[in-house]
Coordinates of C-alpha atoms in Angstrom, one line a residue:
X20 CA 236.7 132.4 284.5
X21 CA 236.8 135.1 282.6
X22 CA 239.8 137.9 283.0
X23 CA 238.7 141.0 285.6
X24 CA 239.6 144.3 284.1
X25 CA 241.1 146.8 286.8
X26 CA 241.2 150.4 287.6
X27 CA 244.3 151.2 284.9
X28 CA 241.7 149.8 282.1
X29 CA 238.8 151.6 283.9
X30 CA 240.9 154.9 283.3
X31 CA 242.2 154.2 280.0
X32 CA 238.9 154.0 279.1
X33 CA 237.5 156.8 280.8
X34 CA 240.2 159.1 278.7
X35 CA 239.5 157.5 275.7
X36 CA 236.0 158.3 275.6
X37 CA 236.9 162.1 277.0
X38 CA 239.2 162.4 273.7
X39 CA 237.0 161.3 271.4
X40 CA 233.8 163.2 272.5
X41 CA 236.4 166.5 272.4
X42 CA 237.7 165.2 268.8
X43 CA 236.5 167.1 266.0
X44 CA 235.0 166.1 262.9
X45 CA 236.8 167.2 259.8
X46 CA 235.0 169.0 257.5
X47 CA 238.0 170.0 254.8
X48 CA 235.8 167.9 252.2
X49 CA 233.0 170.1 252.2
X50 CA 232.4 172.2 249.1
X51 CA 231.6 175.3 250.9
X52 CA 235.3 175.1 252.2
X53 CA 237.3 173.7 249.3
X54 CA 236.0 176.6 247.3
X55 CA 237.0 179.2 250.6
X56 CA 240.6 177.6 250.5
X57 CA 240.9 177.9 246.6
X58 CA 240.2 181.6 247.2
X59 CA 242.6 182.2 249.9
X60 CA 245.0 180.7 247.9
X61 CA 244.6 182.9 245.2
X62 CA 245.0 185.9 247.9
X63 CA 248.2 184.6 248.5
X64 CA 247.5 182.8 252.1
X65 CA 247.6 178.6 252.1
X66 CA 247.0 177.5 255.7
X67 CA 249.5 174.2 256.9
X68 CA 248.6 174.3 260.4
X69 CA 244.3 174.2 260.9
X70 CA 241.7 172.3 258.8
X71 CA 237.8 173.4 259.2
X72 CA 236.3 170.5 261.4
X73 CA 232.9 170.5 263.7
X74 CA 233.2 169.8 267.7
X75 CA 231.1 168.8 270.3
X76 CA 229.7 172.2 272.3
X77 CA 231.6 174.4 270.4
X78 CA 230.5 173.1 266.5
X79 CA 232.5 174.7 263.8
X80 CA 235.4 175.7 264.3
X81 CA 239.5 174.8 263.6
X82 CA 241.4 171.5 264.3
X83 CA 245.0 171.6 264.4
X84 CA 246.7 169.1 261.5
X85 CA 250.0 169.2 263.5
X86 CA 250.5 169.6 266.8
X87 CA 251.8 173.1 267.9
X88 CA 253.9 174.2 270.5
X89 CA 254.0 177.4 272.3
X90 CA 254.7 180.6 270.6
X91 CA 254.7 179.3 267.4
X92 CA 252.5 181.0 264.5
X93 CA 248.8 179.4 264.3
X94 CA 247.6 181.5 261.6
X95 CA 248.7 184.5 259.4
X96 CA 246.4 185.6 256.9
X97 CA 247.4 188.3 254.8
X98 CA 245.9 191.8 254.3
X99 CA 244.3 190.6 250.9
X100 CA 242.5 188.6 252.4
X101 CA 240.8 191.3 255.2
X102 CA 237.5 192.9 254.4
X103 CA 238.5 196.4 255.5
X104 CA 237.0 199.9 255.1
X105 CA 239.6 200.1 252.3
X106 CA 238.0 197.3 251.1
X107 CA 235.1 199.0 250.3
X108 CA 236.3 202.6 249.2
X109 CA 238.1 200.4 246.4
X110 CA 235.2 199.0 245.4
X111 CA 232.2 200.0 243.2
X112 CA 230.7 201.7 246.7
X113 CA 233.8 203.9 247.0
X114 CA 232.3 207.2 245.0
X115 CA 229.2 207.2 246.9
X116 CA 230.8 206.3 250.5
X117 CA 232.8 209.2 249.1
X118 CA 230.3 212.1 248.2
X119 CA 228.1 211.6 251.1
X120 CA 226.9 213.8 253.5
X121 CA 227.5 213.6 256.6
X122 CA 230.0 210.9 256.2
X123 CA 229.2 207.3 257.0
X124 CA 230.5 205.4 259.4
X125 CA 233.2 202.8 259.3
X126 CA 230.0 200.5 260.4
X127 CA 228.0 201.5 257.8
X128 CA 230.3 201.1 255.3
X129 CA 231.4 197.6 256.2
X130 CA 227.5 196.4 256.7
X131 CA 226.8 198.1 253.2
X132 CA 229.3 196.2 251.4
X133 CA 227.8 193.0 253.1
X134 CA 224.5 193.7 252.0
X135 CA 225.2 194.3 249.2
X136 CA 228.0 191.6 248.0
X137 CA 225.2 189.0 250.0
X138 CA 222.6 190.6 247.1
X139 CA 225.0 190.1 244.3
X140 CA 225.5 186.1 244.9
X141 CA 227.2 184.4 241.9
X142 CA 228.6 187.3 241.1
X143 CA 230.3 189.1 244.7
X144 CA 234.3 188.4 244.4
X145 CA 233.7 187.5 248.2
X146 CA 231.6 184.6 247.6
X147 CA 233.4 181.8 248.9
X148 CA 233.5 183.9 252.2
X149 CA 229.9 185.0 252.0
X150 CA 229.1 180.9 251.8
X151 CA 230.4 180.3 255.3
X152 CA 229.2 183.0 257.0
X153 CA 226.1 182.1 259.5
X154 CA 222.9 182.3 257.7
X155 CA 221.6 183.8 261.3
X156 CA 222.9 185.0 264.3
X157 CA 221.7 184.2 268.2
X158 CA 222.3 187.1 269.9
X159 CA 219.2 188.9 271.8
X160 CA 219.0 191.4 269.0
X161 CA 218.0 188.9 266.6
X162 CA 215.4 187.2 268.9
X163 CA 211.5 187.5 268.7
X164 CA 210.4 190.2 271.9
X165 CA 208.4 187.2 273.4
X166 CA 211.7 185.1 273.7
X167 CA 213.7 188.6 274.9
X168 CA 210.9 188.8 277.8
X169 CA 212.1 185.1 278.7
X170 CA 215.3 186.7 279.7
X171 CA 216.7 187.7 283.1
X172 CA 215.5 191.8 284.1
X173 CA 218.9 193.2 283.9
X174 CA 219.9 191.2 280.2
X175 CA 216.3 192.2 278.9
X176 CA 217.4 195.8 279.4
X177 CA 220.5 195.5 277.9
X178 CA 219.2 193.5 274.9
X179 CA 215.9 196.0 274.6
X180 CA 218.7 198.6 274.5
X181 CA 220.6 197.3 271.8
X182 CA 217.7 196.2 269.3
X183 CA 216.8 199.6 269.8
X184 CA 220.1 201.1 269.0
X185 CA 220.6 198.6 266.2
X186 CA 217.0 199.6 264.8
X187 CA 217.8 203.3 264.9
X188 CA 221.1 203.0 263.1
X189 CA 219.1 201.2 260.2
X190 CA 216.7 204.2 260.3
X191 CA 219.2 207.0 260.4
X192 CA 220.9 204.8 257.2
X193 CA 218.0 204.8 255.1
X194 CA 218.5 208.1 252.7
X195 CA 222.5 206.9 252.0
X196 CA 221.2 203.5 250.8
X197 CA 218.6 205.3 248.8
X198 CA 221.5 207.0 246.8
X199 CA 222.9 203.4 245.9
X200 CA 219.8 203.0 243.9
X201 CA 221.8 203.7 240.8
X202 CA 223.7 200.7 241.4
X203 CA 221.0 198.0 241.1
X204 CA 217.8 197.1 239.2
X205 CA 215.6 195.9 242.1
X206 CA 214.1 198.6 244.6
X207 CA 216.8 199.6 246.7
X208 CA 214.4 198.6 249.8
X209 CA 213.9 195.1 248.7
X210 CA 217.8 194.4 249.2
X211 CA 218.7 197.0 252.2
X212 CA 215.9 195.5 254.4
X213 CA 216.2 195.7 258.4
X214 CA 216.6 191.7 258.3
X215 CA 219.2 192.0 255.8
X216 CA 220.7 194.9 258.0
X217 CA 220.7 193.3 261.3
X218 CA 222.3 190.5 259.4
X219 CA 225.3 192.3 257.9
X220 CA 226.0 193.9 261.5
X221 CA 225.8 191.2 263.7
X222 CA 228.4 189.8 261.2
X223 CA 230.7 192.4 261.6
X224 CA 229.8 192.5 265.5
X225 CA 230.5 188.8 266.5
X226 CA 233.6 188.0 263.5
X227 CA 235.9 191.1 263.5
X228 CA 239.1 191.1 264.7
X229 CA 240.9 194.4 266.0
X230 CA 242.8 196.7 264.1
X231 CA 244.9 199.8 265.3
X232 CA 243.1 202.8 263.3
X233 CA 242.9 204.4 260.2
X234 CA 241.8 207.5 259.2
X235 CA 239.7 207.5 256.0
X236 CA 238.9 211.4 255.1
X237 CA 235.3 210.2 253.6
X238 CA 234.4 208.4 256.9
X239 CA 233.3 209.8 259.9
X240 CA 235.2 210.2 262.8
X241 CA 234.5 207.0 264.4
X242 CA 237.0 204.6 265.3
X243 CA 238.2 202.8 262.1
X244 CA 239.4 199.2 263.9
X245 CA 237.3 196.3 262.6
X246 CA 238.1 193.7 259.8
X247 CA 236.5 190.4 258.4
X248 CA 239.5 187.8 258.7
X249 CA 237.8 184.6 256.2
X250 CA 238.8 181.7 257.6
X251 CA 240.8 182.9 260.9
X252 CA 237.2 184.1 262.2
X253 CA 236.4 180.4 262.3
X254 CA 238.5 180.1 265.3
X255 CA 236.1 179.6 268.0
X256 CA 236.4 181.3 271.7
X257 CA 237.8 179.8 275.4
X258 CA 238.4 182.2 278.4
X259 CA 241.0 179.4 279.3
X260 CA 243.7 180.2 276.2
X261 CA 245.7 183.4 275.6
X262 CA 247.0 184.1 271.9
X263 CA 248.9 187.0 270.9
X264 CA 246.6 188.3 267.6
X265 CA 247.7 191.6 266.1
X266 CA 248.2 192.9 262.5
X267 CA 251.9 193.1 261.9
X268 CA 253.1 195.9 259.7
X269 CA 255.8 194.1 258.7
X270 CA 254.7 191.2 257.2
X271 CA 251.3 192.6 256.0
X272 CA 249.1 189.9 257.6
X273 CA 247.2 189.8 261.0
X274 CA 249.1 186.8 263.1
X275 CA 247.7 184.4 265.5
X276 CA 250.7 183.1 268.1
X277 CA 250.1 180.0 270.3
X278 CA 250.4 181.0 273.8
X279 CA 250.0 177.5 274.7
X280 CA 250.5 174.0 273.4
X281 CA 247.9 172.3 271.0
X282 CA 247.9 168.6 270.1
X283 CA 247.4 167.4 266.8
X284 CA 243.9 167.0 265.9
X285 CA 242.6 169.4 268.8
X286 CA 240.4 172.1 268.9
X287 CA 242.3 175.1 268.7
X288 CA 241.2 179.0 270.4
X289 CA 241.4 182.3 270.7
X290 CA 240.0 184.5 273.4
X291 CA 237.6 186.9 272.9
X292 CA 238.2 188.6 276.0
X293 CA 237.8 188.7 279.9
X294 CA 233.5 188.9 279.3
X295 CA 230.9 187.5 281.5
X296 CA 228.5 185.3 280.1
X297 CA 226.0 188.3 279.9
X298 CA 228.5 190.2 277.4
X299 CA 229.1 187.3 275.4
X300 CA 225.8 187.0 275.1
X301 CA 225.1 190.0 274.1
X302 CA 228.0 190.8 271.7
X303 CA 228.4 187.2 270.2
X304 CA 225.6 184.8 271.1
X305 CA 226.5 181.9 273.2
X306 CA 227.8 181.8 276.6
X307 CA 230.9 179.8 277.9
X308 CA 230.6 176.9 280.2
X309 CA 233.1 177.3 283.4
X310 CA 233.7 180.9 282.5
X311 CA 236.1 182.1 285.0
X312 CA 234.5 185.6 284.4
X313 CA 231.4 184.6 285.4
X314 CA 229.1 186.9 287.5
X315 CA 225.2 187.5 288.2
X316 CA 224.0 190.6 287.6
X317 CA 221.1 191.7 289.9
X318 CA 217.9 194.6 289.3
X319 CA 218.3 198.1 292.0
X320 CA 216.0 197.7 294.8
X321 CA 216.9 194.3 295.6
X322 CA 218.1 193.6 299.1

């Protein structure tokens, strides 16, 4: 007679298969981020804590290699690593970021340098960055109109809103990227297209992490806060976790601190913020299952 199996096995199992549809599939091997770590490295920052893996609902993101405890650092990647607004002054851009008039934004400038590093391939010193960025983006902005039309009344507006801010920004930028013609052989509209465009800022708008800001005297007088963190931008949000993130003067690298305990091999967060599903939508493309900030948004007139 063959032995029954009771409830302890029944729940052993049960957690077992819970853990290993959370588990994460490491994805360290890849080429794309072999070559991304070699080039950290080189920039001074050698991560001990996080491999690259793939997950189940969330897909890429970071796995812890150890397990951490709370308070303890997750991640600090050093400022020669961030793609800044200084970033881009310092670079061949710089004199024509700086004779223009009126002056660009910090925006512009960041989704110029995109563009434009994106154009050069082989050649852009932020390649192995530029390889593991999304090839596209899921936010409304970047949807067909028939698709946006699918969408509930008062996240339609919102998104017909923003494509049409997003639209006119590209507009309003086309005379400064005609004066970069100088800078390339092929016609300077063939490389700054919209779709190129709506690329480089839904880049900047779903990866950058906050800084305090800077004034730059050749920028205009918009708030200077956003950088492009490779490799800590992999980290993936939860509306369950808190992390302290900030950039520390001191040290010269923005730090991620655990606020909570992570075992090894688990998917580790940060959050994003206290947004709704229809703001995450919007800003980053996806929406969070069980999101605490949930709420339903409803058209005037209704009763």
């Amino acid at each position: 007679m063959p032995k029954r199996k009771g409830r302890t096995s029944r729940i052993r199992k049960r957690k077992l298969f819970r853990t290993s549809e959370m588990r994460g599939v490491n994805e360290s091997y890849r080429s794309e981020f072999i070559e991304l770590k070699k080039w950290l490295k080189a920039r001074k920052f050698e991560d001990t804590n996080l491999i690259p893996a793939r997950f189940p609902g969330t897909g890429r993101g970071l796995m812890s290699k150890i397990s951490l405890q709370e308070g303890q650092m997750i991640i600090s990647l050093p400022e020669s690593c961030l793609l800044t607004t200084h970033t881009v002054i310092r670079s061949y851009l710089g004199p024509y970021v700086t004779k223009w008039k009126p002056s660009p934004s910090p925006l512009l400038a960041l989704c110029t340098f995109l563009v434009s590093e994106k154009h050069a391939g082989d050649r852009s010193l932020w390649k192995p960055y530029l390889e593991i960025l999304p090839k596209s983006y899921t936010c409304p902005v970047c949807l067909e109109p028939e698709v946006v039309d699918l969408l509930p009344q008062p996240l339609k507006a919102k998104a017909i809103e923003q494509r049409a801010h997003v639209q006119e920004f590209f507009a309003s930028s086309r005379d400064f990227f005609c004066s970069l013609q100088p800078l390339f052989v092929e016609a300077i509209d063939s490389i700054f297209s919209y779709r190129a465009f709506l690329w480089a800022w839904c880049t900047v708008n779903t990866r950058a992490v906050y800084l305090r800001p800077r004034l730059q005297k050749c920028l205009s007088a918009e708030p200077d806060t956003c950088a492009l963190a490779p490799y800590l931008d992999l980290l993936n949000h939860s509306p369950h976790v808190q992390v302290q993130a900030a950039f520390n003067e001191e040290t010269g690298s923005y730090e991620i601190r655990a606020a909570s305990r992570y075992r090894k091999h688990e998917e580790v967060y940060i959050c994003y913020g206290p947004h709704d599903n229809q703001r995450l939508l919007l800003e980053y493309g996806f929406v969070s299952l069980h999101n605490p900030h949930a709420c339903v948004y409803v058209s005037r007139g209704w009763s």
